[in-house]
């Protein structure tokens, strides 16, 4: 099941048990929220993941990259509003030959010292070579799915994929931002990049996850966790705390 967009432009997700509550309306515990999130991810459905109040303090809509279609891109574009990025595992980024963006740029504006972490995860923004402008829902979905396919190919045969293979499929600059996961996964960094990749690994999908920050239309700031959880409940999307995922995967 994937996101669809209704006539008013709102994304609809097939109804399930409400996020964060049992069928009787009682709150679920952290372990149950993780299980609901993994069940959704395994089915190709989105999950709302809050990181940590002392980190970004943001909730992202997260998809397994291989499950993304045009409607899923529209869902993130309309209901989240942040950057639509594809996180890939560190060995995949190495096989792709992708640097951290800050290391690849030679400009006095480069300053990769964010307040929320030691460094950002950004690598190159890319388009698949068979897209046009790269920004449409169709084009971004194509780029995302092909990135997932390439990541799966690396996972299956790490020595069989080289940077030249990546360059044959993708071009930079583009409209889908690729993120490099930490070499030590959640043991080295607990951002949405690593949280999404941990879920992908847990369900056996390609080592690639799509993340998109949820923003507040009224304030222009990150959507408050309570509001993000309420949104997830209305839409039947699992909502899970980053701390619960870290605890489950440690």
mmCIF file of C-alpha atoms in Angstrom:
data_model
loop_
_atom_site.group_PDB
_atom_site.id
_atom_site.type_symbol
_atom_site.label_atom_id
_atom_site.label_comp_id
_atom_site.label_asym_id
_atom_site.label_seq_id
_atom_site.Cartn_x
_atom_site.Cartn_y
_atom_site.Cartn_z
ATOM 1 C CA UNK A 1 0.000 0.000 0.000
ATOM 2 C CA UNK A 2 1.319 3.425 -0.916
ATOM 3 C CA UNK A 3 0.127 6.962 -0.512
ATOM 4 C CA UNK A 4 -2.541 8.342 -2.816
ATOM 5 C CA UNK A 5 -3.549 11.954 -3.260
ATOM 6 C CA UNK A 6 -7.207 12.916 -3.051
ATOM 7 C CA UNK A 7 -9.009 15.567 -5.098
ATOM 8 C CA UNK A 8 -8.046 18.297 -2.611
ATOM 9 C CA UNK A 9 -4.355 17.456 -2.868
ATOM 10 C CA UNK A 10 -4.224 15.718 0.505
ATOM 11 C CA UNK A 11 -2.462 12.397 0.790
ATOM 12 C CA UNK A 12 -4.564 9.484 1.900
ATOM 13 C CA UNK A 13 -3.255 6.303 3.419
ATOM 14 C CA UNK A 14 -5.292 3.149 3.710
ATOM 15 C CA UNK A 15 -6.852 3.066 7.201
ATOM 16 C CA UNK A 16 -5.186 0.938 9.853
ATOM 17 C CA UNK A 17 -5.186 0.965 13.610
ATOM 18 C CA UNK A 18 -4.499 4.516 14.743
ATOM 19 C CA UNK A 19 -0.845 5.417 15.146
ATOM 20 C CA UNK A 20 0.271 5.296 18.739
ATOM 21 C CA UNK A 21 -2.930 3.706 20.076
ATOM 22 C CA UNK A 22 -4.399 0.233 20.352
ATOM 23 C CA UNK A 23 -7.711 -0.836 18.839
ATOM 24 C CA UNK A 24 -9.274 0.114 22.199
ATOM 25 C CA UNK A 25 -7.775 3.581 22.093
ATOM 26 C CA UNK A 26 -5.087 2.860 24.677
ATOM 27 C CA UNK A 27 -1.520 4.118 24.084
ATOM 28 C CA UNK A 28 0.927 1.560 22.723
ATOM 29 C CA UNK A 29 4.326 1.127 24.321
ATOM 30 C CA UNK A 30 7.596 1.827 22.568
ATOM 31 C CA UNK A 31 8.108 -1.770 21.441
ATOM 32 C CA UNK A 32 4.660 -1.880 19.874
ATOM 33 C CA UNK A 33 5.269 1.402 18.064
ATOM 34 C CA UNK A 34 8.464 -0.050 16.618
ATOM 35 C CA UNK A 35 6.656 -3.197 15.480
ATOM 36 C CA UNK A 36 3.932 -1.147 13.799
ATOM 37 C CA UNK A 37 6.577 0.954 12.080
ATOM 38 C CA UNK A 38 8.449 -2.102 10.819
ATOM 39 C CA UNK A 39 5.250 -3.774 9.625
ATOM 40 C CA UNK A 40 4.430 -0.662 7.619
ATOM 41 C CA UNK A 41 7.951 -0.344 6.244
ATOM 42 C CA UNK A 42 7.941 -4.006 5.237
ATOM 43 C CA UNK A 43 4.740 -3.370 3.276
ATOM 44 C CA UNK A 44 6.216 -0.311 1.544
ATOM 45 C CA UNK A 45 4.192 2.150 3.599
ATOM 46 C CA UNK A 46 5.364 5.416 5.194
ATOM 47 C CA UNK A 47 6.312 5.906 8.826
ATOM 48 C CA UNK A 48 6.519 9.154 10.806
ATOM 49 C CA UNK A 49 9.791 9.155 12.746
ATOM 50 C CA UNK A 50 10.595 11.762 15.400
ATOM 51 C CA UNK A 51 14.282 12.027 16.202
ATOM 52 C CA UNK A 52 15.257 13.634 19.505
ATOM 53 C CA UNK A 53 14.309 16.875 21.237
ATOM 54 C CA UNK A 54 17.984 17.638 21.843
ATOM 55 C CA UNK A 55 18.909 16.957 18.232
ATOM 56 C CA UNK A 56 16.927 18.280 15.239
ATOM 57 C CA UNK A 57 13.642 17.986 17.092
ATOM 58 C CA UNK A 58 11.935 17.090 13.822
ATOM 59 C CA UNK A 59 9.573 14.434 12.533
ATOM 60 C CA UNK A 60 10.241 13.018 9.082
ATOM 61 C CA UNK A 61 8.005 11.012 6.813
ATOM 62 C CA UNK A 62 10.139 7.991 5.936
ATOM 63 C CA UNK A 63 9.621 5.465 3.127
ATOM 64 C CA UNK A 64 11.607 2.441 1.966
ATOM 65 C CA UNK A 65 13.123 3.885 -1.210
ATOM 66 C CA UNK A 66 12.147 0.983 -3.422
ATOM 67 C CA UNK A 67 8.447 1.495 -2.633
ATOM 68 C CA UNK A 68 8.264 5.135 -3.712
ATOM 69 C CA UNK A 69 6.025 6.074 -6.631
ATOM 70 C CA UNK A 70 4.664 9.384 -7.941
ATOM 71 C CA UNK A 71 1.901 9.435 -5.326
ATOM 72 C CA UNK A 72 4.431 8.904 -2.535
ATOM 73 C CA UNK A 73 6.481 11.873 -3.783
ATOM 74 C CA UNK A 74 3.297 13.969 -3.861
ATOM 75 C CA UNK A 75 2.495 12.788 -0.336
ATOM 76 C CA UNK A 76 5.834 14.015 0.984
ATOM 77 C CA UNK A 77 5.714 17.203 -1.030
ATOM 78 C CA UNK A 78 2.232 18.103 0.194
ATOM 79 C CA UNK A 79 2.114 16.674 3.708
ATOM 80 C CA UNK A 80 5.732 17.114 4.793
ATOM 81 C CA UNK A 81 7.212 19.932 2.730
ATOM 82 C CA UNK A 82 10.895 19.485 3.553
ATOM 83 C CA UNK A 83 13.658 18.144 1.324
ATOM 84 C CA UNK A 84 13.004 14.748 -0.228
ATOM 85 C CA UNK A 85 16.261 12.860 0.291
ATOM 86 C CA UNK A 86 17.474 9.309 -0.205
ATOM 87 C CA UNK A 87 19.692 7.891 2.526
ATOM 88 C CA UNK A 88 22.025 5.088 1.455
ATOM 89 C CA UNK A 89 24.179 2.894 3.672
ATOM 90 C CA UNK A 90 27.874 3.745 3.959
ATOM 91 C CA UNK A 91 29.107 0.719 1.921
ATOM 92 C CA UNK A 92 26.641 1.652 -0.815
ATOM 93 C CA UNK A 93 27.877 5.246 -0.879
ATOM 94 C CA UNK A 94 31.432 3.934 -1.129
ATOM 95 C CA UNK A 95 30.521 1.725 -4.082
ATOM 96 C CA UNK A 96 28.753 4.658 -5.715
ATOM 97 C CA UNK A 97 31.862 6.767 -5.168
ATOM 98 C CA UNK A 98 29.827 9.444 -3.413
ATOM 99 C CA UNK A 99 31.644 11.932 -1.169
ATOM 100 C CA UNK A 100 30.202 14.023 1.595
ATOM 101 C CA UNK A 101 29.103 17.167 -0.212
ATOM 102 C CA UNK A 102 31.147 19.416 2.074
ATOM 103 C CA UNK A 103 34.282 17.475 1.143
ATOM 104 C CA UNK A 104 33.548 17.778 -2.578
ATOM 105 C CA UNK A 105 33.015 21.558 -2.596
ATOM 106 C CA UNK A 106 35.855 24.040 -2.772
ATOM 107 C CA UNK A 107 34.181 27.290 -1.786
ATOM 108 C CA UNK A 108 34.579 29.694 1.162
ATOM 109 C CA UNK A 109 30.909 29.201 2.065
ATOM 110 C CA UNK A 110 31.460 25.556 3.025
ATOM 111 C CA UNK A 111 30.961 25.167 6.774
ATOM 112 C CA UNK A 112 29.771 21.701 7.737
ATOM 113 C CA UNK A 113 29.363 22.273 11.468
ATOM 114 C CA UNK A 114 25.609 22.087 12.160
ATOM 115 C CA UNK A 115 24.318 22.783 15.649
ATOM 116 C CA UNK A 116 22.507 19.444 15.799
ATOM 117 C CA UNK A 117 25.408 17.098 14.941
ATOM 118 C CA UNK A 118 29.096 16.799 14.116
ATOM 119 C CA UNK A 119 28.404 17.025 10.387
ATOM 120 C CA UNK A 120 25.593 16.743 7.866
ATOM 121 C CA UNK A 121 24.938 13.609 5.805
ATOM 122 C CA UNK A 122 24.563 15.345 2.453
ATOM 123 C CA UNK A 123 26.276 13.890 -0.586
ATOM 124 C CA UNK A 124 25.540 14.748 -4.224
ATOM 125 C CA UNK A 125 22.065 15.705 -5.476
ATOM 126 C CA UNK A 126 21.307 13.567 -8.522
ATOM 127 C CA UNK A 127 18.805 12.835 -11.286
ATOM 128 C CA UNK A 128 18.417 9.533 -13.074
ATOM 129 C CA UNK A 129 19.662 9.946 -16.634
ATOM 130 C CA UNK A 130 16.290 8.971 -18.108
ATOM 131 C CA UNK A 131 14.480 11.838 -16.381
ATOM 132 C CA UNK A 132 13.871 15.266 -17.944
ATOM 133 C CA UNK A 133 14.155 18.200 -15.526
ATOM 134 C CA UNK A 134 14.271 15.795 -12.579
ATOM 135 C CA UNK A 135 11.888 17.781 -10.356
ATOM 136 C CA UNK A 136 8.482 16.368 -11.289
ATOM 137 C CA UNK A 137 6.869 13.717 -9.122
ATOM 138 C CA UNK A 138 7.403 11.204 -11.924
ATOM 139 C CA UNK A 139 11.058 12.145 -12.360
ATOM 140 C CA UNK A 140 11.883 12.129 -8.665
ATOM 141 C CA UNK A 141 10.097 8.817 -8.152
ATOM 142 C CA UNK A 142 12.132 7.342 -11.025
ATOM 143 C CA UNK A 143 15.393 8.610 -9.538
ATOM 144 C CA UNK A 144 14.491 7.324 -6.068
ATOM 145 C CA UNK A 145 13.473 3.853 -7.226
ATOM 146 C CA UNK A 146 16.572 3.535 -9.403
ATOM 147 C CA UNK A 147 18.765 4.572 -6.459
ATOM 148 C CA UNK A 148 17.121 1.818 -4.420
ATOM 149 C CA UNK A 149 17.776 -0.669 -7.213
ATOM 150 C CA UNK A 150 21.420 0.359 -7.417
ATOM 151 C CA UNK A 151 21.737 0.087 -3.626
ATOM 152 C CA UNK A 152 20.262 -3.409 -3.754
ATOM 153 C CA UNK A 153 22.744 -4.347 -6.486
ATOM 154 C CA UNK A 154 25.643 -3.200 -4.308
ATOM 155 C CA UNK A 155 24.228 -5.091 -1.332
ATOM 156 C CA UNK A 156 24.043 -8.269 -3.395
ATOM 157 C CA UNK A 157 27.494 -7.904 -4.991
ATOM 158 C CA UNK A 158 29.629 -5.141 -3.425
ATOM 159 C CA UNK A 159 32.521 -5.736 -5.807
ATOM 160 C CA UNK A 160 30.310 -5.736 -8.872
ATOM 161 C CA UNK A 161 29.331 -2.055 -8.808
ATOM 162 C CA UNK A 162 31.698 0.872 -9.378
ATOM 163 C CA UNK A 163 31.432 4.673 -9.511
ATOM 164 C CA UNK A 164 31.428 4.419 -13.301
ATOM 165 C CA UNK A 165 28.268 2.318 -13.083
ATOM 166 C CA UNK A 166 26.673 4.980 -10.914
ATOM 167 C CA UNK A 167 27.659 7.702 -13.376
ATOM 168 C CA UNK A 168 26.131 5.707 -16.216
ATOM 169 C CA UNK A 169 22.776 5.731 -14.401
ATOM 170 C CA UNK A 170 22.753 9.101 -12.638
ATOM 171 C CA UNK A 171 23.940 12.656 -13.221
ATOM 172 C CA UNK A 172 24.744 15.509 -10.873
ATOM 173 C CA UNK A 173 23.584 18.106 -10.059
ATOM 174 C CA UNK A 174 20.039 16.884 -9.721
ATOM 175 C CA UNK A 175 16.872 17.136 -7.663
ATOM 176 C CA UNK A 176 17.121 14.158 -5.304
ATOM 177 C CA UNK A 177 19.568 14.693 -2.451
ATOM 178 C CA UNK A 178 21.559 11.601 -1.544
ATOM 179 C CA UNK A 179 22.571 11.185 2.102
ATOM 180 C CA UNK A 180 25.460 9.029 3.337
ATOM 181 C CA UNK A 181 24.664 6.880 6.348
ATOM 182 C CA UNK A 182 27.221 6.767 9.145
ATOM 183 C CA UNK A 183 29.797 4.005 8.862
ATOM 184 C CA UNK A 184 28.745 2.726 12.302
ATOM 185 C CA UNK A 185 25.022 3.162 11.687
ATOM 186 C CA UNK A 186 23.060 4.122 14.779
ATOM 187 C CA UNK A 187 26.160 3.441 16.828
ATOM 188 C CA UNK A 188 27.815 6.453 15.248
ATOM 189 C CA UNK A 189 24.932 8.800 14.524
ATOM 190 C CA UNK A 190 21.215 8.872 15.354
ATOM 191 C CA UNK A 191 19.821 11.080 12.600
ATOM 192 C CA UNK A 192 16.852 10.319 10.366
ATOM 193 C CA UNK A 193 19.385 9.046 7.815
ATOM 194 C CA UNK A 194 20.489 6.254 10.134
ATOM 195 C CA UNK A 195 17.024 5.646 11.607
ATOM 196 C CA UNK A 196 15.573 5.099 8.138
ATOM 197 C CA UNK A 197 18.425 2.826 7.105
ATOM 198 C CA UNK A 198 18.067 0.811 10.322
ATOM 199 C CA UNK A 199 14.406 0.179 9.518
ATOM 200 C CA UNK A 200 15.320 -0.835 5.971
ATOM 201 C CA UNK A 201 17.887 -3.311 7.280
ATOM 202 C CA UNK A 202 15.450 -4.678 9.854
ATOM 203 C CA UNK A 203 12.857 -5.570 7.203
ATOM 204 C CA UNK A 204 15.353 -6.807 4.603
ATOM 205 C CA UNK A 205 14.709 -4.114 2.016
ATOM 206 C CA UNK A 206 17.333 -2.341 -0.102
ATOM 207 C CA UNK A 207 19.777 -0.272 1.986
ATOM 208 C CA UNK A 208 18.084 2.966 0.960
ATOM 209 C CA UNK A 209 15.396 5.026 2.688
ATOM 210 C CA UNK A 210 13.599 8.231 1.755
ATOM 211 C CA UNK A 211 13.286 10.925 4.418
ATOM 212 C CA UNK A 212 11.398 14.213 4.284
ATOM 213 C CA UNK A 213 11.027 16.712 7.150
ATOM 214 C CA UNK A 214 7.538 17.699 8.253
ATOM 215 C CA UNK A 215 7.034 21.483 8.391
ATOM 216 C CA UNK A 216 4.278 23.586 9.940
ATOM 217 C CA UNK A 217 2.307 25.591 7.364
ATOM 218 C CA UNK A 218 1.378 28.251 9.908
ATOM 219 C CA UNK A 219 4.755 28.888 11.529
ATOM 220 C CA UNK A 220 7.147 27.708 8.841
ATOM 221 C CA UNK A 221 9.090 25.834 11.518
ATOM 222 C CA UNK A 222 9.428 22.104 12.103
ATOM 223 C CA UNK A 223 6.083 20.503 12.893
ATOM 224 C CA UNK A 224 5.811 19.974 16.650
ATOM 225 C CA UNK A 225 5.992 16.306 17.695
ATOM 226 C CA UNK A 226 2.467 16.395 19.146
ATOM 227 C CA UNK A 227 1.120 17.764 15.863
ATOM 228 C CA UNK A 228 3.086 15.224 13.851
ATOM 229 C CA UNK A 229 1.731 12.412 16.004
ATOM 230 C CA UNK A 230 -1.814 13.760 15.607
ATOM 231 C CA UNK A 231 -1.322 13.869 11.830
ATOM 232 C CA UNK A 232 -0.060 10.288 11.850
ATOM 233 C CA UNK A 233 -3.071 9.206 13.908
ATOM 234 C CA UNK A 234 -5.509 10.850 11.487
ATOM 235 C CA UNK A 235 -3.829 9.215 8.490
ATOM 236 C CA UNK A 236 -3.292 5.785 10.026
ATOM 237 C CA UNK A 237 0.483 6.111 9.645
ATOM 238 C CA UNK A 238 2.680 4.602 12.355
ATOM 239 C CA UNK A 239 4.473 7.178 14.511
ATOM 240 C CA UNK A 240 7.640 6.146 16.295
ATOM 241 C CA UNK A 241 10.205 7.902 18.449
ATOM 242 C CA UNK A 242 13.850 7.743 17.433
ATOM 243 C CA UNK A 243 14.726 6.637 20.960
ATOM 244 C CA UNK A 244 12.446 3.606 20.592
ATOM 245 C CA UNK A 245 14.174 2.617 17.339
ATOM 246 C CA UNK A 246 17.635 3.048 18.851
ATOM 247 C CA UNK A 247 16.623 0.875 21.805
ATOM 248 C CA UNK A 248 15.154 -1.789 19.517
ATOM 249 C CA UNK A 249 18.202 -1.979 17.254
ATOM 250 C CA UNK A 250 21.034 -1.668 19.778
#
